[in-house]
């Protein structure tokens, strides 16, 4: 009998501080496993966001830097240009990337920066207690859209992957989810492809990962996964938005 | 014989592993608390584990090791 699933050495021993059932943890594990499997743990520099995962520099066993809110793509740009032989990724929530950091991500993608962005969309500002984000669904109740998001008053959600995919510098853009075994396996493949695109120097790569926030959605962890499937999948169709043809 | 191990101190009792196990052999141990104050998950009938890794794959806190 041999171990077929063990805790990856791409993570430190420190237990995550996330709420029970929060899928940020699954995403951390996938990124860590890919770094180990690709043999890039020692040469990767990650950029932590502001949001619930602000201190994930304590969890990833690679080198990490903390950026100001939304500025991870700008910080990542600088690191990559100074250290072109290192792998650079940003880990960003939807408040971080699609609200305060909307300019940084658009221009990093447009410039074709050779970095990989892992964009975690949970349709709320998790850390600050569940305010509406640019990604909040129409009708979704949050602390700042107590009547449900009304388009005429609060506007429409931003589909970030579709938007970034219009930029020529973005060579690989895919939206995945971590709701079940099959989708988690697919998400891992997408993360690997993003790093491979960077390794080959092809340009900017981004994987949008649909994730849960049981605490601020007011649902238990299992019900949160079902809500992701029932509600989020409709607004945010999974799939490759750029780079389908890339063999890396 | 396939087997799973839970690092109980890391478990947050979220129940995701319970919900995905095809053999339905995982349960939260209501008579136990870890130092975080959660009821850790555990396997009720190890003989029926197939080592499929479904539980470990969904676990957000990387609690589970699977042997096969
Ligand atoms: C400059 C600045 N503005 C606002 C905040 C407050 N703030 C902290 S986290 C956050 C939103 C985080 O949401 P998201 O990026 O979706 O991450 P999540 O917690 O959902 O993973 C905000 C607005 C801040 N820390 N700094
Ligand atoms: S507040 Fe939401 S996103 Fe943040 S750790 Fe808790 S469940 Fe996860
Ligand atoms: S490995 Fe599969 S059968 Fe065994 S406990 Fe985990 S989910 Fe159940
Ligand atoms: S999924 Fe992980 S944290 Fe959640 S109950 Fe199971 S072992 Fe514990
Ligand atoms: Mg968020």
CSV table of C-alpha atoms and ligand atoms in Angstrom, one decimal:
chain,number,residue,atom,x,y,z
A,1,UNK,CA,0.0,0.0,0.0
A,2,UNK,CA,1.5,3.3,-1.0
A,3,UNK,CA,0.4,6.9,-0.5
A,4,UNK,CA,-1.6,8.2,-3.5
A,5,UNK,CA,-2.6,11.5,-2.0
A,6,UNK,CA,-0.3,13.4,0.4
A,7,UNK,CA,0.0,17.0,1.5
A,8,UNK,CA,2.2,18.7,-1.1
A,9,UNK,CA,5.6,20.2,-0.2
A,10,UNK,CA,4.5,23.3,-2.2
A,11,UNK,CA,2.6,24.3,1.0
A,12,UNK,CA,4.1,25.2,4.3
A,13,UNK,CA,2.9,23.4,7.4
A,14,UNK,CA,0.9,26.4,8.6
A,15,UNK,CA,-2.8,25.7,8.8
A,16,UNK,CA,-5.0,28.0,6.7
A,17,UNK,CA,-7.0,30.6,8.6
A,18,UNK,CA,-9.9,30.5,6.1
A,19,UNK,CA,-13.5,29.7,7.2
A,20,UNK,CA,-14.6,26.1,7.2
A,21,UNK,CA,-15.4,24.9,3.7
A,22,UNK,CA,-13.9,28.0,1.9
A,23,UNK,CA,-12.5,26.8,-1.4
A,24,UNK,CA,-9.6,29.3,-1.4
A,25,UNK,CA,-7.8,26.3,0.3
A,26,UNK,CA,-8.4,24.0,-2.6
A,27,UNK,CA,-7.0,26.6,-5.0
A,28,UNK,CA,-3.9,27.1,-2.9
A,29,UNK,CA,-3.3,23.3,-2.9
A,30,UNK,CA,-3.6,23.1,-6.7
A,31,UNK,CA,-1.1,25.9,-7.3
A,32,UNK,CA,1.3,24.4,-4.8
A,33,UNK,CA,1.0,20.9,-6.4
A,34,UNK,CA,1.6,22.3,-9.9
A,35,UNK,CA,4.7,24.2,-8.8
A,36,UNK,CA,6.2,21.0,-7.2
A,37,UNK,CA,5.2,18.8,-10.2
A,38,UNK,CA,6.8,21.3,-12.7
A,39,UNK,CA,9.9,21.6,-10.5
A,40,UNK,CA,9.5,25.4,-10.3
A,41,UNK,CA,9.0,25.8,-6.5
A,42,UNK,CA,12.5,27.3,-6.0
A,43,UNK,CA,12.2,29.7,-8.9
A,44,UNK,CA,8.7,31.0,-8.5
A,45,UNK,CA,7.8,34.3,-6.9
A,46,UNK,CA,4.1,34.8,-6.0
A,47,UNK,CA,2.4,38.0,-5.3
A,48,UNK,CA,-0.2,38.1,-2.5
A,49,UNK,CA,-3.3,40.3,-2.7
A,50,UNK,CA,-5.4,42.2,-0.3
A,51,UNK,CA,-8.5,40.2,0.7
A,52,UNK,CA,-9.0,37.0,2.8
A,53,UNK,CA,-5.8,35.6,1.2
A,54,UNK,CA,-3.7,38.6,2.1
A,55,UNK,CA,-1.2,36.5,4.0
A,56,UNK,CA,-1.0,33.5,1.7
A,57,UNK,CA,2.7,34.3,1.6
A,58,UNK,CA,2.7,32.2,4.8
A,59,UNK,CA,1.2,29.2,3.0
A,60,UNK,CA,3.0,28.9,-0.3
A,61,UNK,CA,6.5,27.4,0.1
A,62,UNK,CA,7.9,29.5,-2.8
A,63,UNK,CA,9.1,33.1,-2.5
A,64,UNK,CA,6.2,35.6,-2.0
A,65,UNK,CA,5.7,39.4,-2.0
A,66,UNK,CA,2.7,41.3,-0.7
A,67,UNK,CA,1.2,44.0,-3.0
A,68,UNK,CA,-1.1,46.9,-2.1
A,69,UNK,CA,-4.8,46.3,-2.9
A,70,UNK,CA,-5.3,45.5,-6.6
A,71,UNK,CA,-1.7,46.2,-7.5
A,72,UNK,CA,-0.4,42.7,-7.8
A,73,UNK,CA,-0.1,42.7,-11.6
A,74,UNK,CA,2.0,45.9,-11.4
A,75,UNK,CA,4.3,44.4,-8.7
A,76,UNK,CA,4.4,41.1,-10.7
A,77,UNK,CA,5.4,43.1,-13.8
A,78,UNK,CA,8.3,44.7,-12.0
A,79,UNK,CA,9.5,41.4,-10.5
A,80,UNK,CA,9.3,39.6,-13.9
A,81,UNK,CA,11.1,42.3,-15.8
A,82,UNK,CA,14.0,42.3,-13.3
A,83,UNK,CA,14.1,38.6,-12.9
A,84,UNK,CA,12.9,37.2,-16.3
A,85,UNK,CA,14.2,33.7,-15.5
A,86,UNK,CA,11.9,33.4,-12.5
A,87,UNK,CA,8.2,32.4,-12.7
A,88,UNK,CA,5.8,35.0,-11.4
A,89,UNK,CA,2.2,34.6,-10.4
A,90,UNK,CA,-0.4,36.8,-8.8
A,91,UNK,CA,-3.2,35.5,-6.6
A,92,UNK,CA,-6.1,37.9,-6.6
A,93,UNK,CA,-9.8,38.0,-5.4
A,94,UNK,CA,-12.6,39.7,-7.4
A,95,UNK,CA,-12.6,42.8,-5.2
A,96,UNK,CA,-8.9,43.1,-5.6
A,97,UNK,CA,-8.7,42.4,-9.3
A,98,UNK,CA,-12.0,43.6,-10.8
A,99,UNK,CA,-12.7,46.6,-8.6
A,100,UNK,CA,-9.7,48.6,-7.1
A,101,UNK,CA,-7.2,46.8,-9.4
A,102,UNK,CA,-9.2,46.8,-12.7
A,103,UNK,CA,-6.7,49.2,-14.3
A,104,UNK,CA,-3.6,47.1,-13.3
A,105,UNK,CA,-4.9,43.8,-14.6
A,106,UNK,CA,-6.1,45.3,-17.9
A,107,UNK,CA,-2.8,47.0,-18.7
A,108,UNK,CA,-0.7,44.0,-17.6
A,109,UNK,CA,-2.7,41.8,-19.9
A,110,UNK,CA,-2.5,44.4,-22.7
A,111,UNK,CA,1.2,44.7,-22.4
A,112,UNK,CA,1.5,40.9,-22.6
A,113,UNK,CA,3.4,40.7,-19.3
A,114,UNK,CA,4.9,37.2,-19.0
A,115,UNK,CA,3.2,36.5,-15.7
A,116,UNK,CA,0.3,34.2,-14.6
A,117,UNK,CA,-2.7,35.5,-12.7
A,118,UNK,CA,-4.9,33.3,-10.6
A,119,UNK,CA,-8.1,35.2,-10.3
A,120,UNK,CA,-10.5,33.9,-7.6
A,121,UNK,CA,-14.1,34.9,-8.2
A,122,UNK,CA,-16.4,34.4,-5.2
A,123,UNK,CA,-18.8,37.1,-6.2
A,124,UNK,CA,-18.2,39.2,-3.0
A,125,UNK,CA,-15.7,41.1,-0.9
A,126,UNK,CA,-15.0,38.2,1.5
A,127,UNK,CA,-12.6,39.8,3.9
A,128,UNK,CA,-14.5,42.9,4.7
A,129,UNK,CA,-17.7,41.0,5.4
A,130,UNK,CA,-19.5,40.4,2.1
A,131,UNK,CA,-20.0,43.7,0.3
A,132,UNK,CA,-21.1,43.7,-3.3
A,133,UNK,CA,-18.2,43.2,-5.8
A,134,UNK,CA,-18.1,44.0,-9.5
A,135,UNK,CA,-18.7,40.2,-9.9
A,136,UNK,CA,-21.8,40.1,-7.7
A,137,UNK,CA,-24.7,38.5,-9.6
A,138,UNK,CA,-27.9,40.3,-10.5
A,139,UNK,CA,-30.3,39.7,-7.7
A,140,UNK,CA,-27.6,38.6,-5.3
A,141,UNK,CA,-28.1,39.9,-1.7
A,142,UNK,CA,-24.9,41.3,-0.1
A,143,UNK,CA,-24.4,43.7,2.8
A,144,UNK,CA,-24.3,46.6,0.3
A,145,UNK,CA,-27.1,45.3,-2.0
A,146,UNK,CA,-29.6,44.3,0.7
A,147,UNK,CA,-32.4,44.2,-1.9
A,148,UNK,CA,-30.4,42.0,-4.3
A,149,UNK,CA,-28.3,43.6,-6.9
A,150,UNK,CA,-30.5,45.7,-9.2
A,151,UNK,CA,-29.0,46.5,-12.6
A,152,UNK,CA,-30.7,49.9,-12.8
A,153,UNK,CA,-29.1,50.9,-9.5
A,154,UNK,CA,-26.0,48.8,-9.0
A,155,UNK,CA,-25.2,47.9,-12.6
A,156,UNK,CA,-24.2,44.6,-14.1
A,157,UNK,CA,-21.5,42.0,-13.2
A,158,UNK,CA,-18.2,42.2,-15.0
A,159,UNK,CA,-17.2,39.0,-16.9
A,160,UNK,CA,-13.5,39.4,-16.4
A,161,UNK,CA,-12.2,36.5,-18.5
A,162,UNK,CA,-14.3,37.5,-21.5
A,163,UNK,CA,-13.0,41.1,-21.2
A,164,UNK,CA,-9.4,40.2,-20.8
A,165,UNK,CA,-9.6,37.8,-23.7
A,166,UNK,CA,-10.2,40.7,-26.0
A,167,UNK,CA,-6.6,41.9,-25.4
A,168,UNK,CA,-3.9,40.6,-27.7
A,169,UNK,CA,-1.3,40.4,-25.0
A,170,UNK,CA,-3.4,37.9,-23.1
A,171,UNK,CA,-2.5,34.6,-24.8
A,172,UNK,CA,-4.2,32.2,-22.5
A,173,UNK,CA,-7.4,32.9,-20.5
A,174,UNK,CA,-9.6,30.1,-19.0
A,175,UNK,CA,-12.5,30.0,-16.5
A,176,UNK,CA,-12.6,27.0,-14.2
A,177,UNK,CA,-14.4,26.0,-11.0
A,178,UNK,CA,-13.5,24.0,-7.9
A,179,UNK,CA,-17.0,22.6,-7.1
A,180,UNK,CA,-16.3,18.8,-7.6
A,181,UNK,CA,-13.6,16.2,-8.4
A,182,UNK,CA,-13.8,16.6,-12.2
A,183,UNK,CA,-13.8,20.4,-12.2
A,184,UNK,CA,-11.0,20.5,-9.6
A,185,UNK,CA,-8.9,18.2,-11.9
A,186,UNK,CA,-9.6,20.6,-14.8
A,187,UNK,CA,-8.7,23.6,-12.7
A,188,UNK,CA,-5.3,22.0,-12.0
A,189,UNK,CA,-4.7,21.5,-15.7
A,190,UNK,CA,-5.5,25.1,-16.4
A,191,UNK,CA,-3.1,26.3,-13.7
A,192,UNK,CA,-0.4,24.1,-15.2
A,193,UNK,CA,-1.1,25.5,-18.7
A,194,UNK,CA,-0.8,29.1,-17.4
A,195,UNK,CA,2.6,28.4,-15.9
A,196,UNK,CA,3.7,26.6,-19.1
A,197,UNK,CA,2.6,29.6,-21.2
A,198,UNK,CA,4.8,31.8,-19.0
A,199,UNK,CA,7.7,29.3,-19.2
A,200,UNK,CA,7.5,29.4,-23.0
A,201,UNK,CA,7.5,33.2,-22.8
A,202,UNK,CA,4.3,33.5,-24.9
A,203,UNK,CA,2.7,36.3,-23.0
A,204,UNK,CA,0.1,37.0,-20.3
A,205,UNK,CA,-1.9,34.1,-18.9
A,206,UNK,CA,-4.9,34.1,-16.5
A,207,UNK,CA,-7.1,31.4,-14.9
A,208,UNK,CA,-10.3,32.6,-13.4
A,209,UNK,CA,-11.4,30.2,-10.7
A,210,UNK,CA,-15.0,30.2,-9.4
A,211,UNK,CA,-14.8,29.8,-5.6
A,212,UNK,CA,-17.2,29.8,-2.6
A,213,UNK,CA,-17.6,32.2,0.3
A,214,UNK,CA,-19.9,30.2,2.7
A,215,UNK,CA,-19.6,32.8,5.4
A,216,UNK,CA,-20.7,35.8,3.5
A,217,UNK,CA,-23.1,33.9,1.2
A,218,UNK,CA,-24.9,32.7,4.4
A,219,UNK,CA,-24.9,29.1,3.2
A,220,UNK,CA,-23.2,26.0,4.6
A,221,UNK,CA,-20.2,24.7,2.6
A,222,UNK,CA,-22.0,22.1,0.6
A,223,UNK,CA,-25.0,24.4,-0.2
A,224,UNK,CA,-22.4,26.9,-1.3
A,225,UNK,CA,-21.0,24.5,-3.9
A,226,UNK,CA,-24.5,23.9,-5.2
A,227,UNK,CA,-25.2,27.7,-5.4
A,228,UNK,CA,-22.0,28.1,-7.4
A,229,UNK,CA,-23.2,25.5,-9.9
A,230,UNK,CA,-26.8,26.8,-10.1
A,231,UNK,CA,-26.2,30.6,-10.1
A,232,UNK,CA,-22.6,31.4,-10.9
A,233,UNK,CA,-22.2,28.9,-13.8
A,234,UNK,CA,-25.0,30.8,-15.6
A,235,UNK,CA,-23.4,34.2,-15.4
A,236,UNK,CA,-19.8,32.9,-15.7
A,237,UNK,CA,-19.7,30.0,-18.3
A,238,UNK,CA,-16.7,27.8,-17.8
A,239,UNK,CA,-14.3,27.4,-20.7
A,240,UNK,CA,-11.2,28.6,-22.6
A,241,UNK,CA,-11.6,32.2,-23.7
A,242,UNK,CA,-8.2,32.6,-25.3
A,243,UNK,CA,-5.5,30.1,-26.2
A,244,UNK,CA,-7.5,27.0,-27.0
A,245,UNK,CA,-5.1,26.0,-29.7
A,246,UNK,CA,-1.9,26.4,-27.6
A,247,UNK,CA,-0.1,23.1,-27.1
A,248,UNK,CA,2.2,23.7,-24.1
B,1,UNK,CA,-6.5,-2.5,1.7
B,2,UNK,CA,-7.0,1.2,0.8
B,3,UNK,CA,-7.0,3.6,3.8
B,4,UNK,CA,-7.3,7.3,4.6
B,5,UNK,CA,-5.8,9.3,7.4
B,6,UNK,CA,-7.2,12.5,8.8
B,7,UNK,CA,-4.8,15.1,10.3
B,8,UNK,CA,-7.6,15.9,12.8
B,9,UNK,CA,-6.0,19.1,14.2
B,10,UNK,CA,-6.3,20.7,10.8
B,11,UNK,CA,-9.9,19.7,10.2
B,12,UNK,CA,-12.6,22.4,10.4
B,13,UNK,CA,-15.6,20.0,10.2
B,14,UNK,CA,-16.9,21.6,7.0
B,15,UNK,CA,-18.4,18.4,5.8
B,16,UNK,CA,-17.3,18.6,2.2
B,17,UNK,CA,-15.5,15.2,2.4
B,18,UNK,CA,-18.6,13.7,4.0
B,19,UNK,CA,-20.7,14.9,1.1
B,20,UNK,CA,-18.5,13.5,-1.7
B,21,UNK,CA,-17.5,10.1,-0.4
B,22,UNK,CA,-19.1,7.6,-2.9
B,23,UNK,CA,-19.0,4.9,-0.2
B,24,UNK,CA,-20.7,7.2,2.4
B,25,UNK,CA,-18.2,6.1,5.1
B,26,UNK,CA,-17.1,9.6,6.4
B,27,UNK,CA,-18.8,11.3,9.3
B,28,UNK,CA,-18.1,14.2,11.6
B,29,UNK,CA,-17.1,12.7,15.0
B,30,UNK,CA,-19.7,14.4,17.3
B,31,UNK,CA,-18.1,13.0,20.4
B,32,UNK,CA,-14.7,14.7,19.7
B,33,UNK,CA,-13.4,18.2,19.5
B,34,UNK,CA,-10.0,19.4,18.1
B,35,UNK,CA,-8.2,22.3,19.7
B,36,UNK,CA,-9.9,24.7,17.2
B,37,UNK,CA,-13.2,23.6,18.6
B,38,UNK,CA,-14.4,21.6,15.5
B,39,UNK,CA,-15.8,18.1,15.3
B,40,UNK,CA,-13.2,16.4,13.1
B,41,UNK,CA,-14.2,14.2,10.2
B,42,UNK,CA,-13.3,10.5,10.4
B,43,UNK,CA,-14.0,7.2,8.6
B,44,UNK,CA,-16.7,4.9,10.1
B,45,UNK,CA,-15.9,1.8,8.1
B,46,UNK,CA,-12.4,1.7,6.7
B,47,UNK,CA,-12.8,-1.7,5.1
B,48,UNK,CA,-15.1,-0.1,2.5
B,49,UNK,CA,-12.7,2.6,1.5
B,50,UNK,CA,-11.7,2.3,-2.2
B,51,UNK,CA,-8.9,4.9,-2.0
B,52,UNK,CA,-10.6,7.0,-4.7
B,53,UNK,CA,-9.2,10.3,-3.3
B,54,UNK,CA,-12.5,12.1,-3.7
B,55,UNK,CA,-12.4,13.2,-0.1
B,56,UNK,CA,-8.8,14.5,-0.2
B,57,UNK,CA,-9.4,16.3,-3.4
B,58,UNK,CA,-12.3,18.4,-2.1
B,59,UNK,CA,-10.8,19.1,1.4
B,60,UNK,CA,-10.0,22.8,1.5
B,61,UNK,CA,-7.7,22.3,4.5
B,62,UNK,CA,-5.6,19.5,3.0
B,63,UNK,CA,-6.3,17.3,6.0
B,64,UNK,CA,-6.5,13.9,4.3
B,65,UNK,CA,-3.8,11.4,3.2
B,66,UNK,CA,-5.0,8.5,1.0
B,67,UNK,CA,-3.2,5.1,0.7
B,68,UNK,CA,-4.0,2.5,-1.8
C,1,LIG,C1,-6.6,50.6,-0.5
C,1,LIG,C2,-7.6,49.7,0.2
C,1,LIG,N1,-8.9,49.9,0.0
C,1,LIG,C3,-9.8,49.1,0.6
C,1,LIG,C4,-9.4,48.1,1.5
C,1,LIG,C5,-10.4,47.2,2.2
C,1,LIG,N2,-10.5,45.9,1.6
C,1,LIG,C6,-9.8,44.9,2.2
C,1,LIG,S1,-10.1,43.4,1.4
C,1,LIG,C7,-11.2,44.1,0.3
C,1,LIG,C8,-11.9,43.3,-0.7
C,1,LIG,C9,-11.4,41.9,-0.9
C,1,LIG,O1,-12.3,41.2,-1.7
C,1,LIG,P1,-11.7,40.2,-2.7
C,1,LIG,O2,-10.6,40.7,-3.5
C,1,LIG,O3,-12.9,39.7,-3.5
C,1,LIG,O4,-11.1,39.0,-1.8
C,1,LIG,P2,-11.8,37.9,-1.0
C,1,LIG,O5,-11.7,38.3,0.5
C,1,LIG,O6,-13.3,37.8,-1.4
C,1,LIG,O7,-11.1,36.6,-1.3
C,1,LIG,C10,-11.3,45.5,0.6
C,1,LIG,C11,-12.2,46.4,-0.2
C,1,LIG,C12,-8.0,48.0,1.7
C,1,LIG,N3,-7.5,47.0,2.5
C,1,LIG,N4,-7.1,48.8,1.0
C,2,LIG,S1,-14.9,35.2,4.4
C,2,LIG,FE1,-15.4,34.0,2.6
C,2,LIG,S2,-13.6,34.1,1.2
C,2,LIG,FE2,-13.0,34.8,3.3
C,2,LIG,S3,-12.1,32.9,4.3
C,2,LIG,FE3,-14.3,33.1,4.9
C,2,LIG,S4,-15.4,31.9,3.4
C,2,LIG,FE4,-13.4,32.3,2.5
C,3,LIG,S1,-10.8,7.6,-0.4
C,3,LIG,FE1,-12.9,7.6,-1.4
C,3,LIG,S2,-13.9,5.8,-0.4
C,3,LIG,FE2,-12.1,6.3,0.9
C,3,LIG,S3,-13.0,7.7,2.4
C,3,LIG,FE3,-12.1,9.0,0.8
C,3,LIG,S4,-13.9,9.4,-0.6
C,3,LIG,FE4,-14.5,7.7,0.7
C,4,LIG,S1,-13.3,18.4,4.0
C,4,LIG,FE1,-11.4,18.5,5.3
C,4,LIG,S2,-11.8,20.1,6.7
C,4,LIG,FE2,-13.8,19.6,5.8
C,4,LIG,S3,-14.6,18.1,7.3
C,4,LIG,FE3,-13.5,16.9,5.7
C,4,LIG,S4,-11.4,16.6,6.5
C,4,LIG,FE4,-12.4,18.2,7.7
C,5,LIG,MG1,-14.0,38.0,-3.4
